Amino acid sequence: MLQIMIVGLLLSIDSSVSVNPPAPYGPIPSPRQMRWHQLEFYGFLHFGINTFTDKEWGYGDDDPGLFNPTAFDANQIAQVARQAGMRGLILTAKHHDGFCLWPSRYTEYSVKNSPWRGGKGDVVRELADACHRHGLLFGVYLSPWDRNHPEYGRPEYISYYRNQLVELLTGYGEIFIVWFDGANGGDGFYGGARQTRRIDRLTYYDWPNTWKIVRDLMPMAVMFSDVGPDVRWVGNEAGMAGEPCWSTLTAQGAPGSTTADLNHGDRHGTQWLPPECDVSIRPGWFYHPSQDGQVKTPRQLFEIYLSSVGRGACLNLNVPPDRTGRIHPNDQRSLLEFRKILDQTFKRNIAAEARLYASQIRGGQRLFGPENLFDSDISTYWCTDDNVTSAQIILDFDQPVTFDILEIREYVLLGQRIDAFAADAWIAEDWKTLATGTSIGNRRLLRFAPTTTKRFRLRIISAAACPVVTELGLYASPYVDDR
Ligand code: FUL
């Protein structure tokens, strides 16, 4: 009896060991990165003196009196962003020209010397408040390069830059991202000197100490730059993450000077440093009336979504307010139609309607079973035993179903584990491969020709550690019928 009890005890200890969750593999996201991943889609607002001078890069000598939106409406901007499904907005509080959209204590080159709101206005305040009212997060872009400031290139400017950062991080409520641009062109007004000033990108800004200000004042904010420290640039301004696109990288260099492969990441990188895809809805970053007819179409935006969010990145879509200080009707129209495409595509997960078969389930436990793949809950997952690094899921449907998009999400809190996968449909008595890939990460979307079948198979071909998959989806985009 005693022996049986002891055996029973040992057995139960054994099985509890086998159902532990897998250990993490490689670098994993911090809580602030994890929150950022879930945002997926947010907006960029390039707005400032350039809006009124028709320029992309002001030299730093434009008269502040030129800044005069005729009907600035932060509510309209936030409302459009919200309706488009954005989760936040990032404002160019100061672009390279140095003109500040808030009445900074440290310069006269700001809204306080413009006619707008009689010099009493604060664009940062109005937008931050509107975002918070409309349930959007608010972030800031503060250009390190400043073509107006007399001390640019000297140590004094670094104190000025940091003082401004503190103003933005202490005066406007929660900031979810601080966007550090790597561009440093050289020539500028510089208080009248009109010179070319070159700086050493690696040392001039003393980035570690600048980043520390953000960490201290806004611990949950992520910082974006070519090299993070939280979110990396994707290496282009077209909204295209690489294929593959790993969320890991070993950051080298500084914003504006890195040799790392930002577009693809590095499978063996030592940091979790996922990419953000920044792209404008128009050819330029700032508003130009001549580009009113060149707003990206809803379909183009959908393609961008697939190659950014669909490759484990976040999409930062620039929608530049026009000279009235509102989102132009053409941009608004395109955004709302784009939203409709997304809603229509993702409203029904066809995969959730199937009978399921998994080649292996960790410890044979329901806790780790494939049902977790369809619960829209990214805290539950399907995973296998530690020694099982290839596996498959088969979906059987009662009736033929038609789809053109596959979604796979890894449970990235345990790292990016999968190295290769393939998806097949059972067609004419045989498996036909629809898509293959390597990196998955937070969210992978793959589009293929519309496929009608009663049987679908996902093969995890290889993984560095047992695969941990949180969601699996099959969807029909509205374009399923027009090809
Ligand atoms: C670049 C800048 O030079 C552009 O003007 C724009 O702000 C873009 C988002 O980043 O580096």
Tab-separated table of C-alpha atoms and ligand atoms in Angstrom:
chain	number	residue	atom	x	y	z
A	1	MET	CA	0.000	0.000	0.000
A	2	LEU	CA	2.771	2.338	1.031
A	3	GLN	CA	4.707	1.418	-2.076
A	4	ILE	CA	1.704	2.145	-4.267
A	5	MET	CA	1.272	5.439	-2.546
A	6	ILE	CA	4.937	6.262	-3.086
A	7	VAL	CA	4.722	5.207	-6.732
A	8	GLY	CA	1.588	7.320	-7.072
A	9	LEU	CA	3.377	10.271	-5.569
A	10	LEU	CA	6.345	9.866	-7.872
A	11	LEU	CA	4.040	9.582	-10.845
A	12	SER	CA	2.198	12.729	-9.984
A	13	ILE	CA	5.481	14.598	-9.501
A	14	ASP	CA	6.594	13.282	-12.874
A	15	SER	CA	3.517	14.426	-14.700
A	16	SER	CA	3.612	17.858	-13.046
A	17	VAL	CA	7.185	18.225	-14.337
A	18	SER	CA	6.123	17.342	-17.862
A	19	VAL	CA	3.378	19.973	-17.950
A	20	ASN	CA	5.495	22.938	-16.979
A	21	PRO	CA	5.382	25.647	-19.609
A	22	PRO	CA	8.411	25.674	-21.908
A	23	ALA	CA	11.454	27.702	-20.864
A	24	PRO	CA	12.011	30.911	-22.867
A	25	TYR	CA	14.299	30.692	-25.880
A	26	GLY	CA	16.725	33.531	-26.687
A	27	PRO	CA	15.883	37.217	-26.095
A	28	ILE	CA	12.321	38.032	-25.067
A	29	PRO	CA	10.298	41.283	-25.070
A	30	SER	CA	10.223	43.557	-22.037
A	31	PRO	CA	6.769	44.502	-20.667
A	32	ARG	CA	6.968	47.861	-22.494
A	33	GLN	CA	7.841	46.116	-25.759
A	34	MET	CA	5.025	43.654	-25.229
A	35	ARG	CA	2.536	46.474	-24.808
A	36	TRP	CA	3.915	48.114	-27.960
A	37	HIS	CA	3.585	44.879	-29.981
A	38	GLN	CA	-0.098	44.795	-29.178
A	39	LEU	CA	-0.672	48.282	-30.577
A	40	GLU	CA	0.146	47.051	-34.111
A	41	PHE	CA	-1.032	50.191	-35.889
A	42	TYR	CA	-0.601	53.828	-34.968
A	43	GLY	CA	-0.173	57.134	-36.758
A	44	PHE	CA	2.462	59.752	-37.412
A	45	LEU	CA	1.627	63.448	-37.727
A	46	HIS	CA	4.190	65.513	-39.595
A	47	PHE	CA	3.028	69.032	-38.939
A	48	GLY	CA	4.910	72.296	-38.458
A	49	ILE	CA	6.410	75.224	-40.298
A	50	ASN	CA	7.034	73.017	-43.381
A	51	THR	CA	3.273	72.578	-43.719
A	52	PHE	CA	3.106	76.249	-44.653
A	53	THR	CA	6.298	76.562	-46.704
A	54	ASP	CA	5.742	73.482	-48.874
A	55	LYS	CA	9.075	72.042	-47.742
A	56	GLU	CA	10.145	68.665	-46.375
A	57	TRP	CA	13.218	69.949	-44.530
A	58	GLY	CA	13.122	73.558	-43.341
A	59	TYR	CA	16.518	75.246	-43.120
A	60	GLY	CA	15.751	76.685	-39.695
A	61	ASP	CA	15.301	80.298	-40.806
A	62	ASP	CA	11.595	80.397	-41.669
A	63	ASP	CA	9.639	83.122	-39.929
A	64	PRO	CA	7.574	81.642	-37.037
A	65	GLY	CA	4.810	83.953	-38.250
A	66	LEU	CA	4.209	81.530	-41.100
A	67	PHE	CA	2.763	78.929	-38.765
A	68	ASN	CA	-0.932	79.705	-38.902
A	69	PRO	CA	-3.396	76.823	-39.352
A	70	THR	CA	-6.782	78.299	-40.164
A	71	ALA	CA	-8.952	75.741	-38.355
A	72	PHE	CA	-6.680	73.513	-36.265
A	73	ASP	CA	-8.804	70.734	-34.832
A	74	ALA	CA	-7.079	68.122	-32.678
A	75	ASN	CA	-10.423	66.395	-32.142
A	76	GLN	CA	-10.919	65.835	-35.847
A	77	ILE	CA	-7.391	64.421	-36.144
A	78	ALA	CA	-7.829	62.085	-33.187
A	79	GLN	CA	-11.288	61.032	-34.342
A	80	VAL	CA	-10.093	60.104	-37.821
A	81	ALA	CA	-7.174	58.162	-36.335
A	82	ARG	CA	-9.500	56.340	-33.990
A	83	GLN	CA	-11.961	55.489	-36.743
A	84	ALA	CA	-9.077	54.195	-38.856
A	85	GLY	CA	-8.218	51.776	-36.027
A	86	MET	CA	-4.998	53.451	-34.977
A	87	ARG	CA	-4.079	52.941	-31.333
A	88	GLY	CA	-1.966	56.063	-30.948
A	89	LEU	CA	-0.524	59.164	-32.614
A	90	ILE	CA	3.018	60.510	-32.715
A	91	LEU	CA	3.457	64.245	-33.317
A	92	THR	CA	6.562	65.957	-34.715
A	93	ALA	CA	6.831	68.270	-31.721
A	94	LYS	CA	10.034	69.585	-33.336
A	95	HIS	CA	11.315	68.622	-36.788
A	96	HIS	CA	14.811	69.307	-38.186
A	97	ASP	CA	13.973	73.006	-38.705
A	98	GLY	CA	13.829	73.444	-34.917
A	99	PHE	CA	10.375	75.089	-34.816
A	100	CYS	CA	8.586	73.907	-31.664
A	101	LEU	CA	4.879	73.108	-31.676
A	102	TRP	CA	4.736	73.784	-27.953
A	103	PRO	CA	5.775	77.011	-26.155
A	104	SER	CA	9.117	75.686	-24.967
A	105	ARG	CA	10.742	77.697	-22.198
A	106	TYR	CA	14.125	77.298	-23.888
A	107	THR	CA	13.592	78.954	-27.282
A	108	GLU	CA	11.707	81.730	-29.009
A	109	TYR	CA	11.429	79.636	-32.167
A	110	SER	CA	7.998	78.199	-31.425
A	111	VAL	CA	4.237	78.613	-31.614
A	112	LYS	CA	4.462	81.420	-29.070
A	113	ASN	CA	5.812	83.693	-31.813
A	114	SER	CA	3.212	82.702	-34.359
A	115	PRO	CA	-0.168	84.349	-34.975
A	116	TRP	CA	-1.955	81.038	-34.290
A	117	ARG	CA	-4.220	81.365	-31.204
A	118	GLY	CA	-2.604	84.797	-30.697
A	119	GLY	CA	0.696	83.168	-29.711
A	120	LYS	CA	-1.016	81.391	-26.811
A	121	GLY	CA	-1.490	78.061	-28.531
A	122	ASP	CA	0.115	74.688	-27.814
A	123	VAL	CA	-0.306	72.022	-30.499
A	124	VAL	CA	1.276	69.350	-28.294
A	125	ARG	CA	-1.204	70.062	-25.499
A	126	GLU	CA	-4.268	70.048	-27.763
A	127	LEU	CA	-3.243	66.839	-29.471
A	128	ALA	CA	-2.176	65.029	-26.312
A	129	ASP	CA	-5.511	65.911	-24.699
A	130	ALA	CA	-7.536	64.941	-27.780
A	131	CYS	CA	-5.724	61.598	-28.009
A	132	HIS	CA	-6.365	60.838	-24.375
A	133	ARG	CA	-10.028	61.834	-24.746
A	134	HIS	CA	-10.457	59.553	-27.755
A	135	GLY	CA	-8.722	56.557	-26.150
A	136	LEU	CA	-5.508	56.912	-28.160
A	137	LEU	CA	-1.969	56.848	-26.865
A	138	PHE	CA	0.184	59.882	-27.552
A	139	GLY	CA	3.855	59.949	-28.525
A	140	VAL	CA	6.442	62.516	-29.535
A	141	TYR	CA	9.055	62.980	-32.224
A	142	LEU	CA	11.778	65.390	-31.107
A	143	SER	CA	14.360	65.825	-33.849
A	144	PRO	CA	17.904	65.546	-32.508
A	145	TRP	CA	19.114	67.590	-35.481
A	146	ASP	CA	18.121	71.239	-35.059
A	147	ARG	CA	18.911	73.586	-37.949
A	148	ASN	CA	17.745	76.659	-36.038
A	149	HIS	CA	19.702	76.396	-32.804
A	150	PRO	CA	22.901	78.494	-32.575
A	151	GLU	CA	24.662	75.914	-30.406
A	152	TYR	CA	23.905	72.901	-32.553
A	153	GLY	CA	27.076	70.808	-32.832
A	154	ARG	CA	28.388	72.028	-29.447
A	155	PRO	CA	27.855	70.501	-25.974
A	156	GLU	CA	25.419	73.313	-25.005
A	157	TYR	CA	22.879	72.014	-27.514
A	158	ILE	CA	22.739	68.620	-25.787
A	159	SER	CA	21.520	70.315	-22.590
A	160	TYR	CA	18.939	72.218	-24.646
A	161	TYR	CA	17.759	68.994	-26.317
A	162	ARG	CA	17.466	67.211	-22.995
A	163	ASN	CA	15.618	70.125	-21.409
A	164	GLN	CA	13.080	69.934	-24.210
A	165	LEU	CA	12.732	66.201	-23.756
A	166	VAL	CA	11.991	66.779	-20.076
A	167	GLU	CA	9.366	69.417	-20.968
A	168	LEU	CA	7.581	66.965	-23.257
A	169	LEU	CA	7.812	64.066	-20.828
A	170	THR	CA	6.570	65.997	-17.816
A	171	GLY	CA	3.951	68.370	-19.185
A	172	TYR	CA	1.607	66.293	-21.336
A	173	GLY	CA	0.502	63.162	-19.492
A	174	GLU	CA	1.430	59.708	-20.665
A	175	ILE	CA	3.802	59.406	-23.630
A	176	PHE	CA	3.876	55.926	-25.205
A	177	ILE	CA	6.805	56.339	-27.583
A	178	VAL	CA	9.696	58.706	-28.081
A	179	TRP	CA	10.809	58.719	-31.710
A	180	PHE	CA	14.503	59.522	-32.243
A	181	ASP	CA	15.259	60.295	-35.869
A	182	GLY	CA	18.686	59.383	-37.217
A	183	ALA	CA	18.801	62.118	-39.906
A	184	ASN	CA	21.606	64.654	-39.486
A	185	GLY	CA	22.097	66.561	-42.714
A	186	GLY	CA	24.792	69.067	-41.743
A	187	ASP	CA	23.883	72.481	-43.126
A	188	GLY	CA	21.525	74.893	-41.456
A	189	PHE	CA	20.751	78.386	-40.214
A	190	TYR	CA	22.177	77.797	-36.721
A	191	GLY	CA	21.206	81.173	-35.296
A	192	GLY	CA	22.404	83.001	-38.388
A	193	ALA	CA	25.759	81.256	-38.843
A	194	ARG	CA	24.477	79.469	-41.966
A	195	GLN	CA	27.068	76.742	-41.795
A	196	THR	CA	27.556	73.082	-42.357
A	197	ARG	CA	28.014	71.419	-38.996
A	198	ARG	CA	28.983	67.791	-38.860
A	199	ILE	CA	28.661	65.845	-35.656
A	200	ASP	CA	29.974	62.458	-34.630
A	201	ARG	CA	26.800	60.407	-34.647
A	202	LEU	CA	28.274	57.855	-32.287
A	203	THR	CA	29.253	60.226	-29.515
A	204	TYR	CA	27.676	63.687	-29.906
A	205	TYR	CA	24.247	62.974	-28.452
A	206	ASP	CA	25.584	60.716	-25.662
A	207	TRP	CA	22.561	58.533	-26.262
A	208	PRO	CA	22.785	56.325	-23.156
A	209	ASN	CA	22.298	59.376	-20.933
A	210	THR	CA	19.563	60.835	-23.144
A	211	TRP	CA	17.696	57.516	-23.121
A	212	LYS	CA	18.020	57.418	-19.331
A	213	ILE	CA	15.885	60.568	-19.083
A	214	VAL	CA	13.055	58.751	-20.858
A	215	ARG	CA	13.440	55.644	-18.709
A	216	ASP	CA	13.360	57.722	-15.529
A	217	LEU	CA	10.430	59.951	-16.478
A	218	MET	CA	8.277	57.576	-18.542
A	219	PRO	CA	9.212	53.975	-17.720
A	220	MET	CA	6.569	52.362	-19.957
A	221	ALA	CA	7.446	54.449	-23.030
A	222	VAL	CA	9.300	52.667	-25.806
A	223	MET	CA	12.126	54.436	-27.607
A	224	PHE	CA	12.478	54.200	-31.368
A	225	SER	CA	15.652	54.720	-33.383
A	226	ASP	CA	17.839	52.832	-35.860
A	227	VAL	CA	19.175	50.932	-32.887
A	228	GLY	CA	16.313	51.037	-30.414
A	229	PRO	CA	16.789	50.628	-27.481
A	230	ASP	CA	13.208	49.256	-27.633
A	231	VAL	CA	12.034	49.481	-31.247
A	232	ARG	CA	14.232	49.556	-34.324
A	233	TRP	CA	13.770	51.279	-37.659
A	234	VAL	CA	12.915	48.815	-40.424
A	235	GLY	CA	15.499	50.299	-42.802
A	236	ASN	CA	13.115	51.846	-45.386
A	237	GLU	CA	10.233	54.302	-45.510
A	238	ALA	CA	7.987	52.122	-47.664
A	239	GLY	CA	6.220	50.108	-44.956
A	240	MET	CA	8.085	46.915	-45.871
A	241	ALA	CA	9.545	44.653	-43.233
A	242	GLY	CA	11.925	42.060	-44.639
A	243	GLU	CA	11.289	38.482	-45.549
A	244	PRO	CA	12.360	37.052	-43.202
A	245	CYS	CA	11.996	39.563	-40.409
A	246	TRP	CA	13.395	38.532	-37.043
A	247	SER	CA	12.515	40.515	-33.935
A	248	THR	CA	16.031	39.935	-32.659
A	249	LEU	CA	19.139	41.959	-33.478
A	250	THR	CA	22.460	42.879	-31.948
A	251	ALA	CA	22.371	46.674	-32.027
A	252	GLN	CA	25.573	48.318	-33.182
A	253	GLY	CA	26.312	51.986	-33.703
A	254	ALA	CA	23.892	54.808	-32.940
A	255	PRO	CA	20.780	56.386	-34.462
A	256	GLY	CA	21.713	57.351	-38.020
A	257	SER	CA	24.748	55.096	-38.204
A	258	THR	CA	24.387	51.388	-38.002
A	259	THR	CA	25.517	48.560	-40.203
A	260	ALA	CA	23.006	46.072	-38.814
A	261	ASP	CA	20.463	44.524	-41.178
A	262	LEU	CA	17.477	46.455	-39.862
A	263	ASN	CA	15.100	45.107	-42.489
A	264	HIS	CA	15.607	41.425	-41.694
A	265	GLY	CA	16.937	41.499	-38.152
A	266	ASP	CA	19.278	38.769	-37.028
A	267	ARG	CA	18.093	35.295	-36.092
A	268	HIS	CA	21.017	35.082	-33.642
A	269	GLY	CA	20.780	38.657	-32.341
A	270	THR	CA	21.270	39.163	-28.633
A	271	GLN	CA	18.436	41.677	-28.087
A	272	TRP	CA	14.690	41.685	-28.606
A	273	LEU	CA	14.530	44.693	-30.947
A	274	PRO	CA	11.488	44.464	-33.221
A	275	PRO	CA	10.932	46.848	-36.140
A	276	GLU	CA	8.491	49.673	-36.699
A	277	CYS	CA	7.563	50.419	-40.326
A	278	ASP	CA	7.155	54.167	-40.843
A	279	VAL	CA	5.571	55.186	-44.116
A	280	SER	CA	3.564	58.156	-45.335
A	281	ILE	CA	0.082	57.999	-46.838
A	282	ARG	CA	1.395	60.575	-49.361
A	283	PRO	CA	4.740	60.870	-51.182
A	284	GLY	CA	5.968	63.480	-48.665
A	285	TRP	CA	6.027	63.414	-44.873
A	286	PHE	CA	4.597	66.933	-44.665
A	287	TYR	CA	1.426	68.134	-46.359
A	288	HIS	CA	1.792	69.543	-49.877
A	289	PRO	CA	-1.320	70.639	-51.811
A	290	SER	CA	0.264	69.274	-54.994
A	291	GLN	CA	0.064	65.758	-53.506
A	292	ASP	CA	-3.677	65.768	-52.818
A	293	GLY	CA	-4.149	63.379	-55.731
A	294	GLN	CA	-1.379	61.029	-54.615
A	295	VAL	CA	-2.871	59.652	-51.423
A	296	LYS	CA	-2.258	55.907	-51.138
A	297	THR	CA	-5.322	53.868	-51.976
A	298	PRO	CA	-7.066	51.632	-49.423
A	299	ARG	CA	-5.726	48.627	-51.290
A	300	GLN	CA	-2.148	49.946	-51.165
A	301	LEU	CA	-2.558	50.517	-47.438
A	302	PHE	CA	-3.785	46.949	-47.030
A	303	GLU	CA	-0.652	45.657	-48.833
A	304	ILE	CA	1.467	47.774	-46.500
A	305	TYR	CA	-0.377	46.332	-43.516
A	306	LEU	CA	0.403	42.806	-44.688
A	307	SER	CA	4.100	43.577	-45.156
A	308	SER	CA	4.467	45.383	-41.817
A	309	VAL	CA	2.034	44.143	-39.154
A	310	GLY	CA	1.977	40.862	-41.085
A	311	ARG	CA	5.718	40.427	-40.583
A	312	GLY	CA	5.832	40.984	-36.844
A	313	ALA	CA	6.362	44.769	-37.002
A	314	CYS	CA	4.152	47.704	-36.016
A	315	LEU	CA	2.850	50.075	-38.672
A	316	ASN	CA	3.389	53.801	-38.095
A	317	LEU	CA	1.387	55.453	-40.867
A	318	ASN	CA	2.002	59.154	-41.432
A	319	VAL	CA	-1.092	61.252	-42.136
A	320	PRO	CA	0.043	64.890	-42.354
A	321	PRO	CA	-2.455	67.537	-41.230
A	322	ASP	CA	-3.061	70.126	-43.950
A	323	ARG	CA	-2.886	73.922	-43.746
A	324	THR	CA	-6.216	74.140	-41.978
A	325	GLY	CA	-4.758	71.892	-39.263
A	326	ARG	CA	-6.999	68.937	-40.038
A	327	ILE	CA	-6.704	65.610	-41.827
A	328	HIS	CA	-7.428	66.252	-45.495
A	329	PRO	CA	-10.695	64.669	-46.779
A	330	ASN	CA	-8.787	62.538	-49.343
A	331	ASP	CA	-6.600	60.991	-46.642
A	332	GLN	CA	-9.608	60.501	-44.389
A	333	ARG	CA	-11.536	58.702	-47.127
A	334	SER	CA	-8.683	56.356	-47.899
A	335	LEU	CA	-8.089	55.566	-44.225
A	336	LEU	CA	-11.707	54.730	-43.535
A	337	GLU	CA	-11.970	52.482	-46.587
A	338	PHE	CA	-8.749	50.756	-45.514
A	339	ARG	CA	-10.332	50.168	-42.103
A	340	LYS	CA	-13.312	48.548	-43.783
A	341	ILE	CA	-11.020	46.143	-45.632
A	342	LEU	CA	-9.337	45.159	-42.364
A	343	ASP	CA	-12.656	44.708	-40.560
A	344	GLN	CA	-14.113	42.676	-43.369
A	345	THR	CA	-11.005	40.495	-43.622
A	346	PHE	CA	-10.599	39.701	-39.964
A	347	LYS	CA	-14.243	39.509	-38.842
A	348	ARG	CA	-14.429	35.721	-39.268
A	349	ASN	CA	-11.660	33.299	-38.410
A	350	ILE	CA	-12.567	30.376	-40.641
A	351	ALA	CA	-10.010	28.140	-38.903
A	352	ALA	CA	-12.035	28.281	-35.699
A	353	GLU	CA	-14.840	26.344	-37.397
A	354	ALA	CA	-12.730	23.232	-38.057
A	355	ARG	CA	-12.188	19.933	-36.266
A	356	LEU	CA	-8.633	19.874	-35.008
A	357	TYR	CA	-5.785	17.474	-34.958
A	358	ALA	CA	-2.361	18.234	-33.464
A	359	SER	CA	0.534	15.839	-34.057
A	360	GLN	CA	1.738	16.430	-30.496
A	361	ILE	CA	0.573	18.296	-27.390
A	362	ARG	CA	2.857	19.132	-24.514
A	363	GLY	CA	2.431	16.523	-21.784
A	364	GLY	CA	-0.843	15.524	-23.451
A	365	GLN	CA	-2.362	18.381	-21.458
A	366	ARG	CA	-5.413	20.355	-22.495
A	367	LEU	CA	-3.762	23.463	-21.064
A	368	PHE	CA	-1.365	23.370	-24.019
A	369	GLY	CA	-3.850	22.039	-26.571
A	370	PRO	CA	-4.583	23.379	-30.069
A	371	GLU	CA	-7.984	24.821	-28.995
A	372	ASN	CA	-5.922	27.714	-27.642
A	373	LEU	CA	-5.117	28.673	-31.214
A	374	PHE	CA	-8.599	30.023	-31.847
A	375	ASP	CA	-9.550	31.725	-28.594
A	376	SER	CA	-8.300	35.209	-29.610
A	377	ASP	CA	-6.390	35.165	-26.345
A	378	ILE	CA	-2.669	35.796	-26.729
A	379	SER	CA	-1.959	34.528	-23.230
A	380	THR	CA	-2.847	30.917	-24.105
A	381	TYR	CA	-1.017	28.721	-26.583
A	382	TRP	CA	-0.492	25.356	-28.220
A	383	CYS	CA	2.932	23.859	-27.602
A	384	THR	CA	4.760	20.558	-27.763
A	385	ASP	CA	7.146	18.630	-25.539
A	386	ASP	CA	10.630	20.081	-25.244
A	387	ASN	CA	12.170	17.476	-27.543
A	388	VAL	CA	9.574	17.979	-30.289
A	389	THR	CA	10.684	20.729	-32.667
A	390	SER	CA	8.612	19.832	-35.701
A	391	ALA	CA	4.866	19.336	-35.546
A	392	GLN	CA	1.676	19.866	-37.448
A	393	ILE	CA	-1.886	20.975	-37.004
A	394	ILE	CA	-4.580	19.683	-39.346
A	395	LEU	CA	-7.947	21.395	-39.723
A	396	ASP	CA	-10.920	19.442	-41.113
A	397	PHE	CA	-14.003	21.286	-42.338
A	398	ASP	CA	-17.480	19.819	-42.919
A	399	GLN	CA	-17.985	22.004	-45.954
A	400	PRO	CA	-15.391	23.460	-48.327
A	401	VAL	CA	-14.148	26.853	-47.162
A	402	THR	CA	-12.423	29.615	-49.141
A	403	PHE	CA	-9.628	31.801	-47.799
A	404	ASP	CA	-6.588	33.755	-48.994
A	405	ILE	CA	-4.871	34.806	-45.781
A	406	LEU	CA	-3.104	32.776	-43.119
A	407	GLU	CA	-2.297	34.209	-39.715
A	408	ILE	CA	0.167	32.674	-37.280
A	409	ARG	CA	1.227	34.189	-33.993
A	410	GLU	CA	4.039	32.978	-31.794
A	411	TYR	CA	3.816	33.441	-28.053
A	412	VAL	CA	6.762	35.831	-28.136
A	413	LEU	CA	7.029	36.112	-24.358
A	414	LEU	CA	8.879	32.802	-24.724
A	415	GLY	CA	10.980	34.103	-27.623
A	416	GLN	CA	11.000	33.667	-31.385
A	417	ARG	CA	11.367	29.899	-31.634
A	418	ILE	CA	10.159	28.739	-35.041
A	419	ASP	CA	12.679	28.577	-37.923
A	420	ALA	CA	10.590	27.234	-40.793
A	421	PHE	CA	6.957	26.484	-41.538
A	422	ALA	CA	4.655	25.627	-44.421
A	423	ALA	CA	0.906	25.681	-45.010
A	424	ASP	CA	-0.884	23.228	-47.281
A	425	ALA	CA	-4.401	22.650	-48.537
A	426	TRP	CA	-5.828	19.259	-49.529
A	427	ILE	CA	-6.764	19.675	-53.191
A	428	ALA	CA	-7.534	16.947	-55.748
A	429	GLU	CA	-6.444	14.170	-53.355
A	430	ASP	CA	-3.088	15.731	-52.585
A	431	TRP	CA	-1.460	18.336	-50.340
A	432	LYS	CA	-0.749	21.520	-52.223
A	433	THR	CA	1.622	24.027	-50.573
A	434	LEU	CA	0.065	27.482	-50.207
A	435	ALA	CA	2.824	29.296	-48.384
A	436	THR	CA	6.177	28.720	-46.744
A	437	GLY	CA	8.192	30.935	-44.461
A	438	THR	CA	10.797	31.170	-41.749
A	439	SER	CA	10.269	33.964	-39.202
A	440	ILE	CA	6.872	34.317	-37.504
A	441	GLY	CA	7.134	36.470	-34.371
A	442	ASN	CA	4.254	38.454	-32.903
A	443	ARG	CA	2.000	38.196	-35.946
A	444	ARG	CA	2.585	36.726	-39.372
A	445	LEU	CA	0.112	37.211	-42.210
A	446	LEU	CA	0.611	35.446	-45.534
A	447	ARG	CA	-1.508	35.985	-48.586
A	448	PHE	CA	-1.910	33.493	-51.399
A	449	ALA	CA	-4.353	32.832	-54.208
A	450	PRO	CA	-7.879	32.264	-52.906
A	451	THR	CA	-8.074	28.588	-51.978
A	452	THR	CA	-11.115	26.388	-51.513
A	453	THR	CA	-10.644	23.190	-49.522
A	454	LYS	CA	-12.007	20.963	-46.763
A	455	ARG	CA	-8.593	20.287	-45.228
A	456	PHE	CA	-5.779	22.591	-44.163
A	457	ARG	CA	-2.431	21.760	-42.645
A	458	LEU	CA	0.144	23.914	-40.838
A	459	ARG	CA	3.571	22.303	-40.642
A	460	ILE	CA	6.155	23.595	-38.207
A	461	ILE	CA	9.170	22.249	-40.057
A	462	SER	CA	11.874	23.263	-37.635
A	463	ALA	CA	12.252	25.280	-34.470
A	464	ALA	CA	15.160	26.176	-32.219
A	465	ALA	CA	13.059	25.102	-29.236
A	466	CYS	CA	9.642	23.459	-29.057
A	467	PRO	CA	7.140	25.665	-30.937
A	468	VAL	CA	4.763	27.833	-28.905
A	469	VAL	CA	1.941	29.198	-31.053
A	470	THR	CA	-0.769	31.417	-29.621
A	471	GLU	CA	-3.123	32.015	-32.569
A	472	LEU	CA	-3.860	30.515	-35.969
A	473	GLY	CA	-6.240	32.087	-38.446
A	474	LEU	CA	-7.602	31.628	-41.942
A	475	TYR	CA	-9.374	34.587	-43.476
A	476	ALA	CA	-11.014	35.672	-46.697
A	477	SER	CA	-10.096	39.198	-47.741
A	478	PRO	CA	-12.682	41.192	-49.699
A	479	TYR	CA	-10.450	40.566	-52.728
A	480	VAL	CA	-11.047	36.836	-52.563
A	481	ASP	CA	-13.602	37.136	-55.353
A	482	ASP	CA	-11.911	39.604	-57.642
A	483	ARG	CA	-8.922	37.601	-58.804
B	1	FUL	C1	13.427	61.055	-41.663
B	1	FUL	C2	13.310	62.585	-41.702
B	1	FUL	O1	14.438	63.172	-42.300
B	1	FUL	C3	12.035	62.867	-42.470
B	1	FUL	O2	11.840	64.245	-42.669
B	1	FUL	C4	10.875	62.267	-41.690
B	1	FUL	O3	10.715	62.919	-40.454
B	1	FUL	C5	11.104	60.764	-41.489
B	1	FUL	C6	10.057	60.116	-40.630
B	1	FUL	O4	12.365	60.535	-40.906
B	1	FUL	O5	14.635	60.633	-41.204
